[in-house]
Amino acid sequence: AQSVTQLDSQVPVFEEAPVELRCNYSSSVSVYLFWYVQYPNQGLQLLLKYLSGSTLVKGINGFEAEFNKSQTSFHLRKPSVHISDTAEYFCAVSGTFGNEKLTFGTGTRLTIIP
Amino acid sequence: DAGITQSPRHKVTETGTPVTLRCHQTENHRYMYWYRQDPGHGLRLIHYSYGVKDTDKGEVSDGYSVSRSKTEDFLLTLESATSSQTSVYFCAIRDLPAGQIANTIYFGEGSWLTVV
């Protein structure tokens, strides 16, 4: 079984400043890692994912994340945020074999301050 | 767009009444899922299906049942709704995008359910 920890429930950031949303996972097996974004009153949209290969993964809207196996982390970053990035962000993990289900973190609400 | 439609999108119901949420997909995906989203809990899996008439429980299945009589439809039923089932319910499908080595889960727009 896997678990995900998103320590920051809320992150306020000034517009055009950089941001990092933290995600740590726990698993006894190899994992795939995902970040989803949820805009107000909408469903979840896949932001980016790590499956294998390069540990630096680029996603939509200028976001990127780095897989760090030794620290069991998959932090999400953006060098300069915009008002439109205001949303809730969810980190998720799954195993790599068979019908592995997604396990989600509790989410981080990113608020951009003008 | 993963071709997922949820209905109803919003519903208010009374405690003790049965409620059915419908998830409809148009792209013949084998795997379908029902999650609920609650503050402080993220998304938690209720039930999932891996084919017609093939379903299994997730981590928060108590009080819920599901049915899948057709590939395109996955129904979630609350047999007797309780206030603790007030939540946002998301349907999802699993897809293997072209050129990818692993599946990705795609979500519908959600169904907001209030039990009063």
CSV table of C-alpha atoms in Angstrom, one decimal:
chain,number,residue,atom,x,y,z
A,1,ALA,CA,0.0,0.0,0.0
A,2,GLN,CA,1.0,3.6,-0.6
A,3,SER,CA,0.4,6.8,1.2
A,4,VAL,CA,0.9,10.5,0.3
A,5,THR,CA,1.6,13.4,2.6
A,6,GLN,CA,1.0,17.0,1.6
A,7,LEU,CA,2.1,18.9,4.6
A,8,ASP,CA,0.9,22.4,3.5
A,9,SER,CA,-2.9,22.6,3.4
A,10,GLN,CA,-2.7,26.3,2.3
A,11,VAL,CA,0.0,28.2,0.5
A,12,PRO,CA,-0.4,32.0,-0.1
A,13,VAL,CA,2.0,33.4,-2.7
A,14,PHE,CA,2.4,36.9,-4.3
A,15,GLU,CA,1.7,37.1,-8.0
A,16,GLU,CA,4.9,36.5,-10.1
A,17,ALA,CA,6.7,34.9,-7.2
A,18,PRO,CA,8.0,31.3,-7.3
A,19,VAL,CA,6.1,28.6,-5.5
A,20,GLU,CA,6.9,25.0,-4.3
A,21,LEU,CA,4.1,22.7,-3.2
A,22,ARG,CA,5.5,19.7,-1.2
A,23,CYS,CA,4.6,16.1,-1.6
A,24,ASN,CA,6.1,13.1,0.1
A,25,TYR,CA,5.1,9.5,-0.4
A,26,SER,CA,5.5,6.2,1.3
A,27,SER,CA,5.6,2.9,-0.6
A,28,SER,CA,7.3,-0.5,-0.4
A,29,VAL,CA,7.2,-0.9,-4.1
A,30,SER,CA,8.0,1.1,-7.2
A,31,VAL,CA,5.6,4.0,-7.8
A,32,TYR,CA,4.1,6.3,-10.4
A,33,LEU,CA,3.5,9.8,-9.2
A,34,PHE,CA,1.0,12.4,-10.3
A,35,TRP,CA,-0.1,16.0,-9.7
A,36,TYR,CA,-3.7,17.0,-10.3
A,37,VAL,CA,-5.1,20.5,-10.2
A,38,GLN,CA,-8.7,21.4,-9.3
A,39,TYR,CA,-10.1,24.8,-10.1
A,40,PRO,CA,-13.1,26.1,-8.1
A,41,ASN,CA,-16.2,24.0,-8.7
A,42,GLN,CA,-14.5,21.8,-11.3
A,43,GLY,CA,-13.1,18.3,-11.6
A,44,LEU,CA,-9.5,17.3,-11.4
A,45,GLN,CA,-7.2,17.9,-14.3
A,46,LEU,CA,-3.9,16.1,-14.7
A,47,LEU,CA,-1.0,18.5,-14.3
A,48,LEU,CA,1.9,16.2,-14.8
A,49,LYS,CA,3.1,12.7,-14.0
A,50,TYR,CA,6.3,10.7,-13.4
A,51,LEU,CA,6.4,7.2,-14.8
A,52,SER,CA,10.1,6.6,-15.5
A,53,GLY,CA,13.2,8.1,-16.9
A,54,SER,CA,14.1,11.7,-16.3
A,55,THR,CA,13.3,12.7,-12.7
A,56,LEU,CA,12.4,16.3,-13.8
A,57,VAL,CA,8.9,16.3,-15.2
A,58,LYS,CA,7.3,19.2,-17.0
A,59,GLY,CA,3.6,19.7,-17.1
A,60,ILE,CA,1.0,22.1,-18.3
A,61,ASN,CA,0.7,25.8,-17.3
A,62,GLY,CA,4.5,26.1,-16.7
A,63,PHE,CA,4.6,23.7,-13.7
A,64,GLU,CA,7.3,21.1,-13.2
A,65,ALA,CA,8.0,18.5,-10.5
A,66,GLU,CA,11.1,16.5,-9.5
A,67,PHE,CA,11.1,12.9,-8.4
A,68,ASN,CA,13.5,12.3,-5.6
A,69,LYS,CA,13.6,8.6,-4.7
A,70,SER,CA,16.0,8.9,-1.8
A,71,GLN,CA,13.8,11.6,-0.1
A,72,THR,CA,10.6,10.0,-1.4
A,73,SER,CA,9.4,13.3,-2.6
A,74,PHE,CA,7.7,14.8,-5.7
A,75,HIS,CA,7.5,18.5,-5.1
A,76,LEU,CA,5.7,20.7,-7.6
A,77,ARG,CA,7.3,24.0,-8.6
A,78,LYS,CA,6.5,27.1,-10.8
A,79,PRO,CA,9.0,29.9,-11.2
A,80,SER,CA,6.4,32.7,-11.5
A,81,VAL,CA,2.7,32.3,-10.6
A,82,HIS,CA,-0.3,34.0,-12.0
A,83,ILE,CA,-3.7,34.8,-10.5
A,84,SER,CA,-5.1,32.0,-12.7
A,85,ASP,CA,-3.0,29.4,-10.8
A,86,THR,CA,-5.3,29.8,-7.8
A,87,ALA,CA,-6.6,26.3,-7.2
A,88,GLU,CA,-6.2,23.2,-5.1
A,89,TYR,CA,-3.4,20.8,-6.0
A,90,PHE,CA,-3.4,17.1,-5.3
A,91,CYS,CA,-0.4,14.8,-5.3
A,92,ALA,CA,-1.2,11.1,-5.9
A,93,VAL,CA,0.7,7.8,-6.1
A,94,SER,CA,0.1,4.4,-7.5
A,95,GLY,CA,2.1,1.2,-7.6
A,96,THR,CA,3.5,0.1,-11.0
A,97,PHE,CA,1.9,-3.4,-11.3
A,98,GLY,CA,-1.5,-4.5,-12.4
A,99,ASN,CA,-4.6,-2.7,-11.3
A,100,GLU,CA,-2.9,-0.3,-9.0
A,101,LYS,CA,-5.3,2.3,-7.7
A,102,LEU,CA,-4.4,6.0,-7.0
A,103,THR,CA,-3.9,7.2,-3.5
A,104,PHE,CA,-4.3,10.9,-3.0
A,105,GLY,CA,-2.9,13.4,-0.6
A,106,THR,CA,-5.2,15.8,1.3
A,107,GLY,CA,-4.5,18.7,-1.1
A,108,THR,CA,-2.8,22.1,-1.0
A,109,ARG,CA,-4.8,25.2,-1.7
A,110,LEU,CA,-2.7,27.7,-3.6
A,111,THR,CA,-3.9,31.3,-3.2
A,112,ILE,CA,-2.2,34.0,-5.4
A,113,ILE,CA,-2.1,37.4,-3.9
A,114,PRO,CA,-2.2,40.3,-6.4
B,1,ASP,CA,-11.6,15.6,-22.4
B,2,ALA,CA,-12.0,11.9,-21.4
B,3,GLY,CA,-15.6,11.8,-22.4
B,4,ILE,CA,-17.0,11.5,-18.9
B,5,THR,CA,-20.5,12.8,-18.0
B,6,GLN,CA,-21.8,12.8,-14.5
B,7,SER,CA,-25.5,13.2,-13.5
B,8,PRO,CA,-26.9,14.9,-11.7
B,9,ARG,CA,-24.3,17.6,-11.1
B,10,HIS,CA,-26.1,18.9,-8.0
B,11,LYS,CA,-28.6,17.2,-5.8
B,12,VAL,CA,-30.2,17.9,-2.4
B,13,THR,CA,-31.8,14.9,-0.7
B,14,GLU,CA,-33.3,14.0,2.6
B,15,THR,CA,-31.8,11.6,5.1
B,16,GLY,CA,-32.9,8.1,4.6
B,17,THR,CA,-33.8,8.4,0.9
B,18,PRO,CA,-32.0,6.4,-1.8
B,19,VAL,CA,-29.8,8.3,-4.3
B,20,THR,CA,-28.2,7.2,-7.5
B,21,LEU,CA,-25.5,9.0,-9.3
B,22,ARG,CA,-24.7,8.1,-12.9
B,23,CYS,CA,-21.4,8.1,-14.7
B,24,HIS,CA,-21.4,7.8,-18.5
B,25,GLN,CA,-18.4,7.5,-20.7
B,26,THR,CA,-18.2,7.4,-24.5
B,27,GLU,CA,-14.7,5.9,-25.1
B,28,ASN,CA,-15.2,2.2,-24.1
B,29,HIS,CA,-12.8,2.4,-21.1
B,30,ARG,CA,-12.7,-0.8,-19.1
B,31,TYR,CA,-11.9,0.6,-15.7
B,32,MET,CA,-14.2,3.1,-14.0
B,33,TYR,CA,-14.0,4.5,-10.5
B,34,TRP,CA,-16.1,6.4,-8.0
B,35,TYR,CA,-14.3,8.7,-5.5
B,36,ARG,CA,-15.6,11.1,-2.9
B,37,GLN,CA,-13.9,14.4,-2.0
B,38,ASP,CA,-14.1,15.8,1.5
B,39,PRO,CA,-12.1,18.7,3.1
B,40,GLY,CA,-9.0,17.3,4.9
B,41,HIS,CA,-9.3,13.9,3.2
B,42,GLY,CA,-8.5,14.6,-0.4
B,43,LEU,CA,-10.1,12.0,-2.7
B,44,ARG,CA,-11.0,8.5,-1.4
B,45,LEU,CA,-12.0,5.6,-3.5
B,46,ILE,CA,-15.5,4.2,-2.9
B,47,HIS,CA,-15.8,1.5,-5.5
B,48,TYR,CA,-14.4,0.6,-8.9
B,49,SER,CA,-15.2,-1.5,-11.9
B,50,TYR,CA,-12.9,-3.5,-14.2
B,51,GLY,CA,-15.6,-4.6,-16.6
B,52,VAL,CA,-19.3,-5.2,-17.1
B,53,LYS,CA,-20.7,-6.7,-13.9
B,54,ASP,CA,-17.2,-6.7,-12.4
B,55,THR,CA,-16.9,-4.4,-9.4
B,56,ASP,CA,-14.8,-4.2,-6.2
B,57,LYS,CA,-14.7,-2.1,-3.0
B,58,GLY,CA,-12.5,0.8,-2.3
B,59,GLU,CA,-11.4,2.2,1.0
B,60,VAL,CA,-14.8,3.9,1.9
B,61,SER,CA,-17.4,1.6,0.5
B,62,ASP,CA,-19.7,1.3,3.5
B,63,GLY,CA,-23.2,2.6,2.7
B,64,TYR,CA,-22.6,2.6,-1.1
B,65,SER,CA,-23.3,0.1,-3.8
B,66,VAL,CA,-22.5,0.1,-7.5
B,67,SER,CA,-23.6,-1.5,-10.7
B,68,ARG,CA,-22.3,-1.7,-14.2
B,69,SER,CA,-24.6,-3.4,-16.7
B,70,LYS,CA,-23.1,-1.6,-19.7
B,71,THR,CA,-19.5,-0.6,-20.5
B,72,GLU,CA,-20.5,3.0,-20.7
B,73,ASP,CA,-22.4,3.4,-17.5
B,74,PHE,CA,-21.3,3.1,-13.9
B,75,LEU,CA,-23.9,3.8,-11.2
B,76,LEU,CA,-23.3,4.7,-7.6
B,77,THR,CA,-26.2,4.2,-5.2
B,78,LEU,CA,-26.6,5.4,-1.7
B,79,GLU,CA,-29.2,3.0,-0.3
B,80,SER,CA,-30.2,5.2,2.5
B,81,ALA,CA,-28.5,8.6,2.5
B,82,THR,CA,-27.0,10.0,5.6
B,83,SER,CA,-25.6,13.4,6.4
B,84,SER,CA,-22.0,11.9,6.5
B,85,GLN,CA,-22.5,11.2,2.8
B,86,THR,CA,-22.7,14.9,1.9
B,87,SER,CA,-19.8,15.2,-0.4
B,88,VAL,CA,-18.6,15.8,-3.9
B,89,TYR,CA,-18.5,12.6,-5.9
B,90,PHE,CA,-16.2,12.1,-8.8
B,91,CYS,CA,-16.3,9.5,-11.5
B,92,ALA,CA,-13.1,8.5,-13.2
B,93,ILE,CA,-11.8,6.3,-16.0
B,94,ARG,CA,-8.5,4.7,-16.6
B,95,ASP,CA,-6.8,5.2,-19.9
B,96,LEU,CA,-3.5,4.3,-21.5
B,97,PRO,CA,-2.5,7.2,-23.7
B,98,ALA,CA,-0.7,6.4,-26.9
B,99,GLY,CA,3.0,6.0,-26.4
B,100,GLN,CA,2.7,5.8,-22.6
B,101,ILE,CA,3.9,3.0,-20.4
B,102,ALA,CA,1.3,3.4,-17.7
B,103,ASN,CA,-2.3,4.2,-17.2
B,104,THR,CA,-3.6,7.6,-16.2
B,105,ILE,CA,-6.8,8.3,-14.3
B,106,TYR,CA,-9.1,11.0,-15.8
B,107,PHE,CA,-11.9,12.6,-13.8
B,108,GLY,CA,-15.4,13.8,-14.5
B,109,GLU,CA,-16.7,17.2,-13.4
B,110,GLY,CA,-18.2,16.0,-10.2
B,111,SER,CA,-21.6,15.6,-8.5
B,112,TRP,CA,-22.3,17.8,-5.5
B,113,LEU,CA,-24.6,15.9,-3.1
B,114,THR,CA,-26.1,17.4,0.0
B,115,VAL,CA,-28.0,15.2,2.5
B,116,VAL,CA,-30.3,17.2,4.8
